[in-house]
Short mmCIF file of C-alpha atoms and ligand atoms in Angstrom, two decimals:
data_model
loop_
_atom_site.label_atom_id
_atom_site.label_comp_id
_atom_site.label_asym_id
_atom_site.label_seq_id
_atom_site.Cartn_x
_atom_site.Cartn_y
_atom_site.Cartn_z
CA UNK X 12 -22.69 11.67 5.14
CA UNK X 13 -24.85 10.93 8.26
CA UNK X 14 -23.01 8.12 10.51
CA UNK X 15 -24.27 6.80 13.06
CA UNK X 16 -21.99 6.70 16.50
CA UNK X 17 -21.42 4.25 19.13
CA UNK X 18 -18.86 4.90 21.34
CA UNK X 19 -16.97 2.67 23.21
CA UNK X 20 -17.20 2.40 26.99
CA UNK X 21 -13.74 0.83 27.22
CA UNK X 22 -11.36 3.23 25.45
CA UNK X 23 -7.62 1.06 25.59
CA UNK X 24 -4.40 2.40 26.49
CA UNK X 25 -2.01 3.75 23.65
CA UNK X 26 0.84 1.23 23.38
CA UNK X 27 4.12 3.63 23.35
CA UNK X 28 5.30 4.42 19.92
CA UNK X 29 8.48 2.36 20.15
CA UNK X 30 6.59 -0.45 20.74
CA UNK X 31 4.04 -0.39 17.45
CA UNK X 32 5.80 -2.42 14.97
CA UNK X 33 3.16 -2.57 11.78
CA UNK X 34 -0.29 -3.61 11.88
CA UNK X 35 -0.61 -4.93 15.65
CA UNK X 36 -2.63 -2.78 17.49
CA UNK X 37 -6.05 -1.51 16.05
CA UNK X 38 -7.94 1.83 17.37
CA UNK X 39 -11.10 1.71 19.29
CA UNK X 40 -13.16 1.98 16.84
CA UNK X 41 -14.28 0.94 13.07
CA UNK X 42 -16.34 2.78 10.26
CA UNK X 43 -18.84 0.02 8.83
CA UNK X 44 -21.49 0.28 6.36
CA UNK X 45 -23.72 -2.81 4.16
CA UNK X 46 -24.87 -2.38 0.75
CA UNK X 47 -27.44 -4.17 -1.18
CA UNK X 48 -27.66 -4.11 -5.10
CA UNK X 49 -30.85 -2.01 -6.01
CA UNK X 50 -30.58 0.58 -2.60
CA UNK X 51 -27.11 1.32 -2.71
CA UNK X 52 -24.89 1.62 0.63
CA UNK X 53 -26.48 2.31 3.95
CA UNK X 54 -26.16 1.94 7.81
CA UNK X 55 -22.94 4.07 7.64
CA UNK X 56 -21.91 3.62 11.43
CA UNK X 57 -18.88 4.22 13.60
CA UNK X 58 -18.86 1.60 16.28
CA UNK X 59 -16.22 -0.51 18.87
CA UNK X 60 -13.73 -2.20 17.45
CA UNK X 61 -14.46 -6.10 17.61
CA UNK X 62 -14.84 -9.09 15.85
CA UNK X 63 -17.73 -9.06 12.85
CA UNK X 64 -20.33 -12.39 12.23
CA UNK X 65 -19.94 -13.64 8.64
CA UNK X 66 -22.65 -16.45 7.13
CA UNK X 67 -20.77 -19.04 6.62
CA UNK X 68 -21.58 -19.14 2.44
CA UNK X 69 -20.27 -15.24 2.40
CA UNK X 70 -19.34 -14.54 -0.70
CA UNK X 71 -15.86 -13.23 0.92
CA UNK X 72 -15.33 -16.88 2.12
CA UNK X 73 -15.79 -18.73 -1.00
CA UNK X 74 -14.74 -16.52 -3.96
CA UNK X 75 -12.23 -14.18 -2.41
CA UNK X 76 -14.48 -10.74 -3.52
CA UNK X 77 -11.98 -8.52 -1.35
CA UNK X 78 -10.35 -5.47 -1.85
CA UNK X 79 -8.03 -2.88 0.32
CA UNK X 80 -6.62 0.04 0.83
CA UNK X 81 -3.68 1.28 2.71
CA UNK X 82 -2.88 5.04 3.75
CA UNK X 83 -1.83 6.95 6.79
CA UNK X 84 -2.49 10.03 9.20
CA UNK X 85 0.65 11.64 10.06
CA UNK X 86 1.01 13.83 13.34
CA UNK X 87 2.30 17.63 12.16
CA UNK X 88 4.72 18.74 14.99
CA UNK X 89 2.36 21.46 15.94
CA UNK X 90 -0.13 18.77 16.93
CA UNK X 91 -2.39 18.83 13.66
CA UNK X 92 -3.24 15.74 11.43
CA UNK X 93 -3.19 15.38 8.20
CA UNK X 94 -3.41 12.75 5.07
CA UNK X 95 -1.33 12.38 1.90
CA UNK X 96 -3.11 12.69 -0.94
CA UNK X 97 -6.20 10.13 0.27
CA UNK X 98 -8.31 10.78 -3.24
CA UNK X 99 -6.05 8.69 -5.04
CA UNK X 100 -6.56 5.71 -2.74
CA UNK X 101 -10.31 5.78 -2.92
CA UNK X 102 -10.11 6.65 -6.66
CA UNK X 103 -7.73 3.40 -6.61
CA UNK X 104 -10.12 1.47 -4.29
CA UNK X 105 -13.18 1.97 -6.83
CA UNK X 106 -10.85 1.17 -9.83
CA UNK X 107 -10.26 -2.31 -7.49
CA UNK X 108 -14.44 -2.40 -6.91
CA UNK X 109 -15.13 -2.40 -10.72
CA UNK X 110 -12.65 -5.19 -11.45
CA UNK X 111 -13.89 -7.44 -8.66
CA UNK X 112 -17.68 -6.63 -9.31
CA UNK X 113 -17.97 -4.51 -5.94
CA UNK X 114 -19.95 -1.81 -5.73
CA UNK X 115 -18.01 1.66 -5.87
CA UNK X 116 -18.65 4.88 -3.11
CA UNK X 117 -19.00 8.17 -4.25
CA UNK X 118 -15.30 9.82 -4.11
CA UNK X 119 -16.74 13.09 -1.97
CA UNK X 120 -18.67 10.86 0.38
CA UNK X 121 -15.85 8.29 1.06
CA UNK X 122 -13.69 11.08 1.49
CA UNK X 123 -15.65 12.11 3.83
CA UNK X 124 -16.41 9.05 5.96
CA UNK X 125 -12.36 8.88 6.10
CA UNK X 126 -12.27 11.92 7.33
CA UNK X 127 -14.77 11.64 10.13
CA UNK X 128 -13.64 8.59 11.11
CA UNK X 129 -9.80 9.99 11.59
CA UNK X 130 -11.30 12.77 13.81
CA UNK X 131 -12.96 10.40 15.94
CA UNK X 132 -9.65 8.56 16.35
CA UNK X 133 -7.43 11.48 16.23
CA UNK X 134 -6.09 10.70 19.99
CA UNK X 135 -4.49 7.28 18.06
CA UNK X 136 -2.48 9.03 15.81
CA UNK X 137 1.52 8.65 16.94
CA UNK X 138 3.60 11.53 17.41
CA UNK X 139 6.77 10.65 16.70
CA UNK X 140 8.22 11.32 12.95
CA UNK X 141 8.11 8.01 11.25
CA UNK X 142 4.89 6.75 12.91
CA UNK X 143 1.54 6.79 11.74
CA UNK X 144 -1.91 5.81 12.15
CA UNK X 145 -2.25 3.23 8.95
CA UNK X 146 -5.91 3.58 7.74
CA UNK X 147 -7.45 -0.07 6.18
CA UNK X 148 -10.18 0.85 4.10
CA UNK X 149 -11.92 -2.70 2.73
CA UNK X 150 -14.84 -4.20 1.18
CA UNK X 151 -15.97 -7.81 0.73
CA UNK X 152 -19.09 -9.33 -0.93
CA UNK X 153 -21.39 -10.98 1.55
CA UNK X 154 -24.37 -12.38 -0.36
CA UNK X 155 -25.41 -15.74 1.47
CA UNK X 156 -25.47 -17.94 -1.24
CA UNK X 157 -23.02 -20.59 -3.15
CA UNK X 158 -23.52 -19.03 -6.63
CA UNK X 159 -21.01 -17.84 -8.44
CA UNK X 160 -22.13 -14.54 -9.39
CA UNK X 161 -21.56 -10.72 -9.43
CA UNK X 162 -22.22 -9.10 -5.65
CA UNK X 163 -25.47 -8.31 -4.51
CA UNK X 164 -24.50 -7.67 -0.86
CA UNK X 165 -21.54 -6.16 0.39
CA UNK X 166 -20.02 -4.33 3.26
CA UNK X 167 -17.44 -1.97 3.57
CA UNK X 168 -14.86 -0.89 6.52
CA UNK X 169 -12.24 0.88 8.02
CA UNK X 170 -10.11 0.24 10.63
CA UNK X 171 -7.05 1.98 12.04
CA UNK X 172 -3.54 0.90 12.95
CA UNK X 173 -0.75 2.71 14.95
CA UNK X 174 2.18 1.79 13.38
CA UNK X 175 5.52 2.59 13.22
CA UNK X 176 7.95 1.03 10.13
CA UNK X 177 7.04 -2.11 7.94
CA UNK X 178 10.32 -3.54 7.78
CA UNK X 179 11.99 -4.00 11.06
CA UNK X 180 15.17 -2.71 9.22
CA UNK X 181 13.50 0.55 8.62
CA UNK X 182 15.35 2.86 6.34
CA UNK X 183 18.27 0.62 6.18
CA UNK X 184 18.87 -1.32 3.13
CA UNK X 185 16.35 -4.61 2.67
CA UNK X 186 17.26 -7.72 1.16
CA UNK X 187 14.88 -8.40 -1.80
CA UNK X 188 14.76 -12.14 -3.43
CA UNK X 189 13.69 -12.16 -7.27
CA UNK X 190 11.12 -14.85 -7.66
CA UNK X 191 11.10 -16.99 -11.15
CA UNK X 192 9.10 -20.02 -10.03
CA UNK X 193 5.35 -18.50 -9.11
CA UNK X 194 4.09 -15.25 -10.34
CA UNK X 195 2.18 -12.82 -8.82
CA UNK X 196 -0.80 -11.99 -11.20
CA UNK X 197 -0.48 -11.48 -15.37
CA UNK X 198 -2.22 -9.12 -17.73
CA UNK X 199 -5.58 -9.31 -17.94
CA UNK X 200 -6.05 -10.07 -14.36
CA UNK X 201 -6.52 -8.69 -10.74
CA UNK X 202 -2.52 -7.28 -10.74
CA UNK X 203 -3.59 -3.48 -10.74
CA UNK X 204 -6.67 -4.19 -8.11
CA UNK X 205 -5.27 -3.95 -4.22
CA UNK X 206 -7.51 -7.44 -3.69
CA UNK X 207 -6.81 -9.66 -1.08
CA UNK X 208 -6.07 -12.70 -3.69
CA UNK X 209 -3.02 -11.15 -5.06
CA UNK X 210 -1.30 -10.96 -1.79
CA UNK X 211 -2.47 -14.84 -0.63
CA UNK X 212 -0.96 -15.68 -3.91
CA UNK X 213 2.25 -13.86 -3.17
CA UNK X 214 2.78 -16.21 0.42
CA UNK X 215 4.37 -18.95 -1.05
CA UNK X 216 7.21 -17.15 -2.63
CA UNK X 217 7.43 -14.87 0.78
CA UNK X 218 8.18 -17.72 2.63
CA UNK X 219 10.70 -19.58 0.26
CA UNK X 220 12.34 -15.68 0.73
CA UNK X 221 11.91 -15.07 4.18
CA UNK X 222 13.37 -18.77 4.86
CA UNK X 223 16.70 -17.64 3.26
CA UNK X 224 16.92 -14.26 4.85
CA UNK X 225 15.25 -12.39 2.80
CA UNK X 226 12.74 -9.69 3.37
CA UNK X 227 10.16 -9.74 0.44
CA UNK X 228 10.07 -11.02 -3.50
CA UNK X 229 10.38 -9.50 -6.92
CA UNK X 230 8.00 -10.52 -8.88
CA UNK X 231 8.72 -10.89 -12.61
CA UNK X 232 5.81 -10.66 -15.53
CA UNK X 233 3.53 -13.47 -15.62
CA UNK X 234 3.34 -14.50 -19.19
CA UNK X 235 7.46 -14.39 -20.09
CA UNK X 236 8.93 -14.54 -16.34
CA UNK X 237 11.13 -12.04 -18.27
CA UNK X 238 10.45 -7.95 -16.80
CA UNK X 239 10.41 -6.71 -13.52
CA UNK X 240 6.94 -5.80 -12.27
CA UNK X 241 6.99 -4.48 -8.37
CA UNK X 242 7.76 -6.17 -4.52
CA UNK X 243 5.69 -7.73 -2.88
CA UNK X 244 4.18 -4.75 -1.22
CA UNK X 245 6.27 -1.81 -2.69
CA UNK X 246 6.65 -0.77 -6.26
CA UNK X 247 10.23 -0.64 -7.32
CA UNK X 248 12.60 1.99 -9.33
CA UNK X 249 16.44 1.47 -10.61
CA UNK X 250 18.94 3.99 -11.11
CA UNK X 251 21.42 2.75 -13.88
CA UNK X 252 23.64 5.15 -15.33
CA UNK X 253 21.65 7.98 -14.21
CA UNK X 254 18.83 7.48 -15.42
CA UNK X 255 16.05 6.29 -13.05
CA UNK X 256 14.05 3.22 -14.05
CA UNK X 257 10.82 2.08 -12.96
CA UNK X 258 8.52 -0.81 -15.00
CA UNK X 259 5.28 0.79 -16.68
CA UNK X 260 1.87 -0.02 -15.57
CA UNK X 261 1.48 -3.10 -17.64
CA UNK X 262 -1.98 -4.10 -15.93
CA UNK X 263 -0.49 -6.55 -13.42
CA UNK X 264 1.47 -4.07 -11.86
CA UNK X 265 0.02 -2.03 -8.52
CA UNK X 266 -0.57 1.78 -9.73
CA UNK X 267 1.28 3.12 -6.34
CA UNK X 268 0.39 5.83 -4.95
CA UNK X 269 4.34 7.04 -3.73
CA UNK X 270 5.22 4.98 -6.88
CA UNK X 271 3.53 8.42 -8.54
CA UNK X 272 4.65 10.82 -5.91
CA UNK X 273 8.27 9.44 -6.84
CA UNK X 274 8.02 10.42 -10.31
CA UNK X 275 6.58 13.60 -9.90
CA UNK X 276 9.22 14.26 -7.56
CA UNK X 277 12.13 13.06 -9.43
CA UNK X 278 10.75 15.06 -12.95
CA UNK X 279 10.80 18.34 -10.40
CA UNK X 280 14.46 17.55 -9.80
CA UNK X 281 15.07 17.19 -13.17
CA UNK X 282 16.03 13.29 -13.26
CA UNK X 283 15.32 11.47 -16.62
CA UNK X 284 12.55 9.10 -15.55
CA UNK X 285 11.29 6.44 -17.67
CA UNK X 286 8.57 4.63 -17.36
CA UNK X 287 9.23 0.90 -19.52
CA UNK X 288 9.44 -2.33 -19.66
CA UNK X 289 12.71 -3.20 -17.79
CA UNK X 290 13.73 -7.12 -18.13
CA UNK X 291 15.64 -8.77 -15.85
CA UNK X 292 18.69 -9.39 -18.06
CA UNK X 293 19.40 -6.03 -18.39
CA UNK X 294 19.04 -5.93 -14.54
CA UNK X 295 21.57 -8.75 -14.84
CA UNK X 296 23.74 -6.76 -16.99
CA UNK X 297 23.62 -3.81 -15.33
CA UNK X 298 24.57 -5.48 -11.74
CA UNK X 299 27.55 -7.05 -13.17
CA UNK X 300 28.90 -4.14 -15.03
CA UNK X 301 28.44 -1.93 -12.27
CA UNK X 302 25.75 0.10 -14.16
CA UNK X 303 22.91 -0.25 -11.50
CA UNK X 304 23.69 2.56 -8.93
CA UNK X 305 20.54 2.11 -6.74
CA UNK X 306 17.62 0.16 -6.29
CA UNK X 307 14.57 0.98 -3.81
CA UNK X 308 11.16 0.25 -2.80
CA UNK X 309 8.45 2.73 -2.80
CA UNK X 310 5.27 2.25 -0.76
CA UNK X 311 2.96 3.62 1.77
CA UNK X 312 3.70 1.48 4.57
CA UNK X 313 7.39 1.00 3.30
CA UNK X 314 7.53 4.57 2.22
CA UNK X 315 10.60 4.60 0.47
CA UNK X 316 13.05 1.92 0.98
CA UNK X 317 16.51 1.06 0.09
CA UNK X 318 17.55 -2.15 -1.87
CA UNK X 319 20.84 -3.49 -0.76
CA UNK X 320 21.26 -6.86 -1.45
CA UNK X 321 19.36 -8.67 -4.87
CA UNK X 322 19.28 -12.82 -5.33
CA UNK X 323 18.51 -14.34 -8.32
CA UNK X 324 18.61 -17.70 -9.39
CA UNK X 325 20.84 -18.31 -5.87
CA UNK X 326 22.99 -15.22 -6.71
CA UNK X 327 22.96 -12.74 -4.29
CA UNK X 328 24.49 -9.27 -6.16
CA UNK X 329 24.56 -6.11 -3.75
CA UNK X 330 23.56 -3.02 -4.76
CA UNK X 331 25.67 0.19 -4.01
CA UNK X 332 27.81 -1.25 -1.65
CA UNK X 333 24.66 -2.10 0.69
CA UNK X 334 24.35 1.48 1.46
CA UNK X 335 21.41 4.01 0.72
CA UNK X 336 22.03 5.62 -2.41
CA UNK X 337 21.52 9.51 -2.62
CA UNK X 338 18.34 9.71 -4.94
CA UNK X 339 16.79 7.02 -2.52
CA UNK X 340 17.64 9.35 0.74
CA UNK X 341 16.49 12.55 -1.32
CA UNK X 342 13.15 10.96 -2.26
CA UNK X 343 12.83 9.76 0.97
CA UNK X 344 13.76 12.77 3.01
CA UNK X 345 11.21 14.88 0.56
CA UNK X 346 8.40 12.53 0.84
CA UNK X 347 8.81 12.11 5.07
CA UNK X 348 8.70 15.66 5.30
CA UNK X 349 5.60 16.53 3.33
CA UNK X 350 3.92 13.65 4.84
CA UNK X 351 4.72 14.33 8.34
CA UNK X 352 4.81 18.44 7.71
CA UNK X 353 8.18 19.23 8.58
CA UNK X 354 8.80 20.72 4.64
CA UNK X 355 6.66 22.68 2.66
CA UNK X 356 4.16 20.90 0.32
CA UNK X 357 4.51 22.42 -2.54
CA UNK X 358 2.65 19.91 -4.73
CA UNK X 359 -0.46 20.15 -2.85
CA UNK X 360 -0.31 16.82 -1.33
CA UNK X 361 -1.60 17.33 1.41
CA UNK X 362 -5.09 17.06 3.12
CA UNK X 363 -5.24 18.70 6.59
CA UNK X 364 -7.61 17.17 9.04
CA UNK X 365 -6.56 19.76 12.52
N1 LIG I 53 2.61 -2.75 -4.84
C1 LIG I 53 1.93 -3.53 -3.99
C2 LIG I 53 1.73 -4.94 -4.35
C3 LIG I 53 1.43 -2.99 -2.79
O1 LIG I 53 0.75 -3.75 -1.92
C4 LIG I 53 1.66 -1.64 -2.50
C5 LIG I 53 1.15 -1.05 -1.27
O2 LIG I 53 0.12 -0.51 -1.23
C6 LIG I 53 2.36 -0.86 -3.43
C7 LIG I 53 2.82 -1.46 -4.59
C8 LIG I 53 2.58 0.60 -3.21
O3 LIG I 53 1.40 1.34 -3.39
P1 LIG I 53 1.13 2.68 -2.60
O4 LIG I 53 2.30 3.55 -2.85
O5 LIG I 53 -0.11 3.23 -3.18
O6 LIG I 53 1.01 2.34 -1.16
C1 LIG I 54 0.61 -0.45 1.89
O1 LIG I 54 1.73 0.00 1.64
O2 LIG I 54 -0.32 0.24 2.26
C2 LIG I 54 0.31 -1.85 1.74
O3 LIG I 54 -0.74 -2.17 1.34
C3 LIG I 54 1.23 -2.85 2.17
C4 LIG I 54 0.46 -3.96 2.80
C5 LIG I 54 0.19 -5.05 1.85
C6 LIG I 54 1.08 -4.40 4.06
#
């Protein structure tokens, strides 16, 4: 792919890796590229990081035609970068394109934009274990018209964030609120598209959660308010009598990325995983009889990240005392260390930039 450079005469200063929080700072530059029904995607440039003009009927502003990705370069110790598995993100992102009517990229050529774009900005990528550079691929329709209609203009970019953990409580436990007033998205929708709508549909119950100390909501199915689907921006897996737990791709439900690398991981070790529906009164049940050994999150920002304390319906039930359970450290000591090189990768996850 030919991409045309501009470099910026005003490179900024790396804030220091204990100062990065998630999603703050951006590189100093941005991939960018327009596409018009008929001639396909063009103008591939790298260019400055800075604001972007929008008509003010863009398609983006009106009818929400937005979708993301989220994935991270991770700093080997001896200097090298590398990504985790990034085909499955931009096989994700044009699974998200063809359910929002957005025109897809070729797998080999994205791929490749991503990569030349992390090369250029391989000087942002933290060193310290833990931190990352977060990669934001997007795309948004931008025809300049009111009509409702299928995209005939789009444009599609990707900007970089240093970052260091999502939640401020980083691999400590999290405190997760289960939501049974709105819903996130039901079957038949946007649920398994990373679009922008699903997660400005999710802020009303994030607040309610956030307001009573809680860190992020789990959603329940849209049509019965009855089975688990994922967090907020994780998906999630149960251990109840030894036998790990997570709710099937239903449609609504995020196809994660880790959410995969979890079970692939846990089969290896030989854990009984199941895939299912998984309703919340056998949550219910399995919190009060002791049953439900651990709970976590699994995401890229979030990684993988311990549940310690569940509320539902104004009952707060804690989950293994509070404490990390040992299949949530072992997942998340096996996916750190591929990811940031310090253990062998012997599923092949890995895509080595330097
Ligand atoms: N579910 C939602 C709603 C998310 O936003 C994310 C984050 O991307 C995930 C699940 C986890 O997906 P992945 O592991 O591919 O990052
Ligand atoms: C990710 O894990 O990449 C996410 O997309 C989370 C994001 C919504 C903050």
């Amino acid at each position: 792919m030919d991409i045309k450079i501009t470099l910026t005469k005003e490179p900024k200063v790396i804030p220091p890796d204990s100062e990065l929080g998630f999603g703050k700072y951006f590189s100093d530059h941005m991939f960018v590229m327009d596409y018009e029904a008929g001639k396909g995607w063009m103008n591939a440039r790298i260019v400055p990081f800075g604001n972007i003009t929008l008509h003010p009927a863009s398609t983006v502003l009106h009818y929400g035609s937005e979708i993301f990705e989220g994935l991270k370069a991770y700093r080997r110790a001896d200097g090298g970068v590398q990504l985790f598995r990034p085909m499955e993100n931009i096989r994700r992102m044009n699974r998200s394109a063809e359910r929002m009517c957005l025109p897809e990229i070729d797998e080999n050529e994205a791929l490749d934009i991503l990569e030349q774009f992390v090369k250029l900005e391989e000087r942002w990528v933290p060193k310290s274990f833990g931190s990352s550079l977060y990669l934001r691929p997007y795309m948004f329709g931008n025809d300049e018209s009111l009509g409702v209609h299928t995209v005939n203009h789009a444009t599609f970019m990707i900007i970089a964030s240093p970052s260091g953990s999502y939640y401020k409580e980083g691999i400590n436990p999290v405190k997760i609120m289960i939501e049974s007033e709105d819903v996130r998205t039901v079957r038949g929708g946007t649920g398994y598209a990373k679009c922008g709508g699903n997660y400005a549909a999710s802020n009303r119950a994030g607040e309610r959660a956030n307001k009573k100390g809680y860190s992020q909501v789990l959603w329940l199915d849209g049509v019965e308010r009855k089975y688990i689907e994922e967090v907020g921006a994780m998906n999630v897996m149960f251990k109840v009598n030894g036998e790990i737990i997570t709710p099937e791709l239903t449609g609504s439900i995020l196809p994660g990325i880790t959410r995969k690398s979890c079970i692939e991981v846990l089969k290896k070790l030989g854990y009984k995983v199941s895939e299912r529906l998984f309703s919340i009164d056998e949550l219910k049940e399995a919190l009060q009889n002791g049953t439900l050994e651990e709970a976590w999150g699994c995401g890229t920002a979030a990684v993988v990240s311990p549940i310690g304390k569940l509320m539902y319906e104004d009952v707060e039930y804690e989950v293994n005392g509070g404490k990390i359970g040992e299949v949530t450290q072992k997942l998340y000591d096996i996916l750190t260390g591929i990811q940031w090189g310090t253990r062998e990768d012997e599923f092949g996850w890995i895509h080595k930039l330097s």
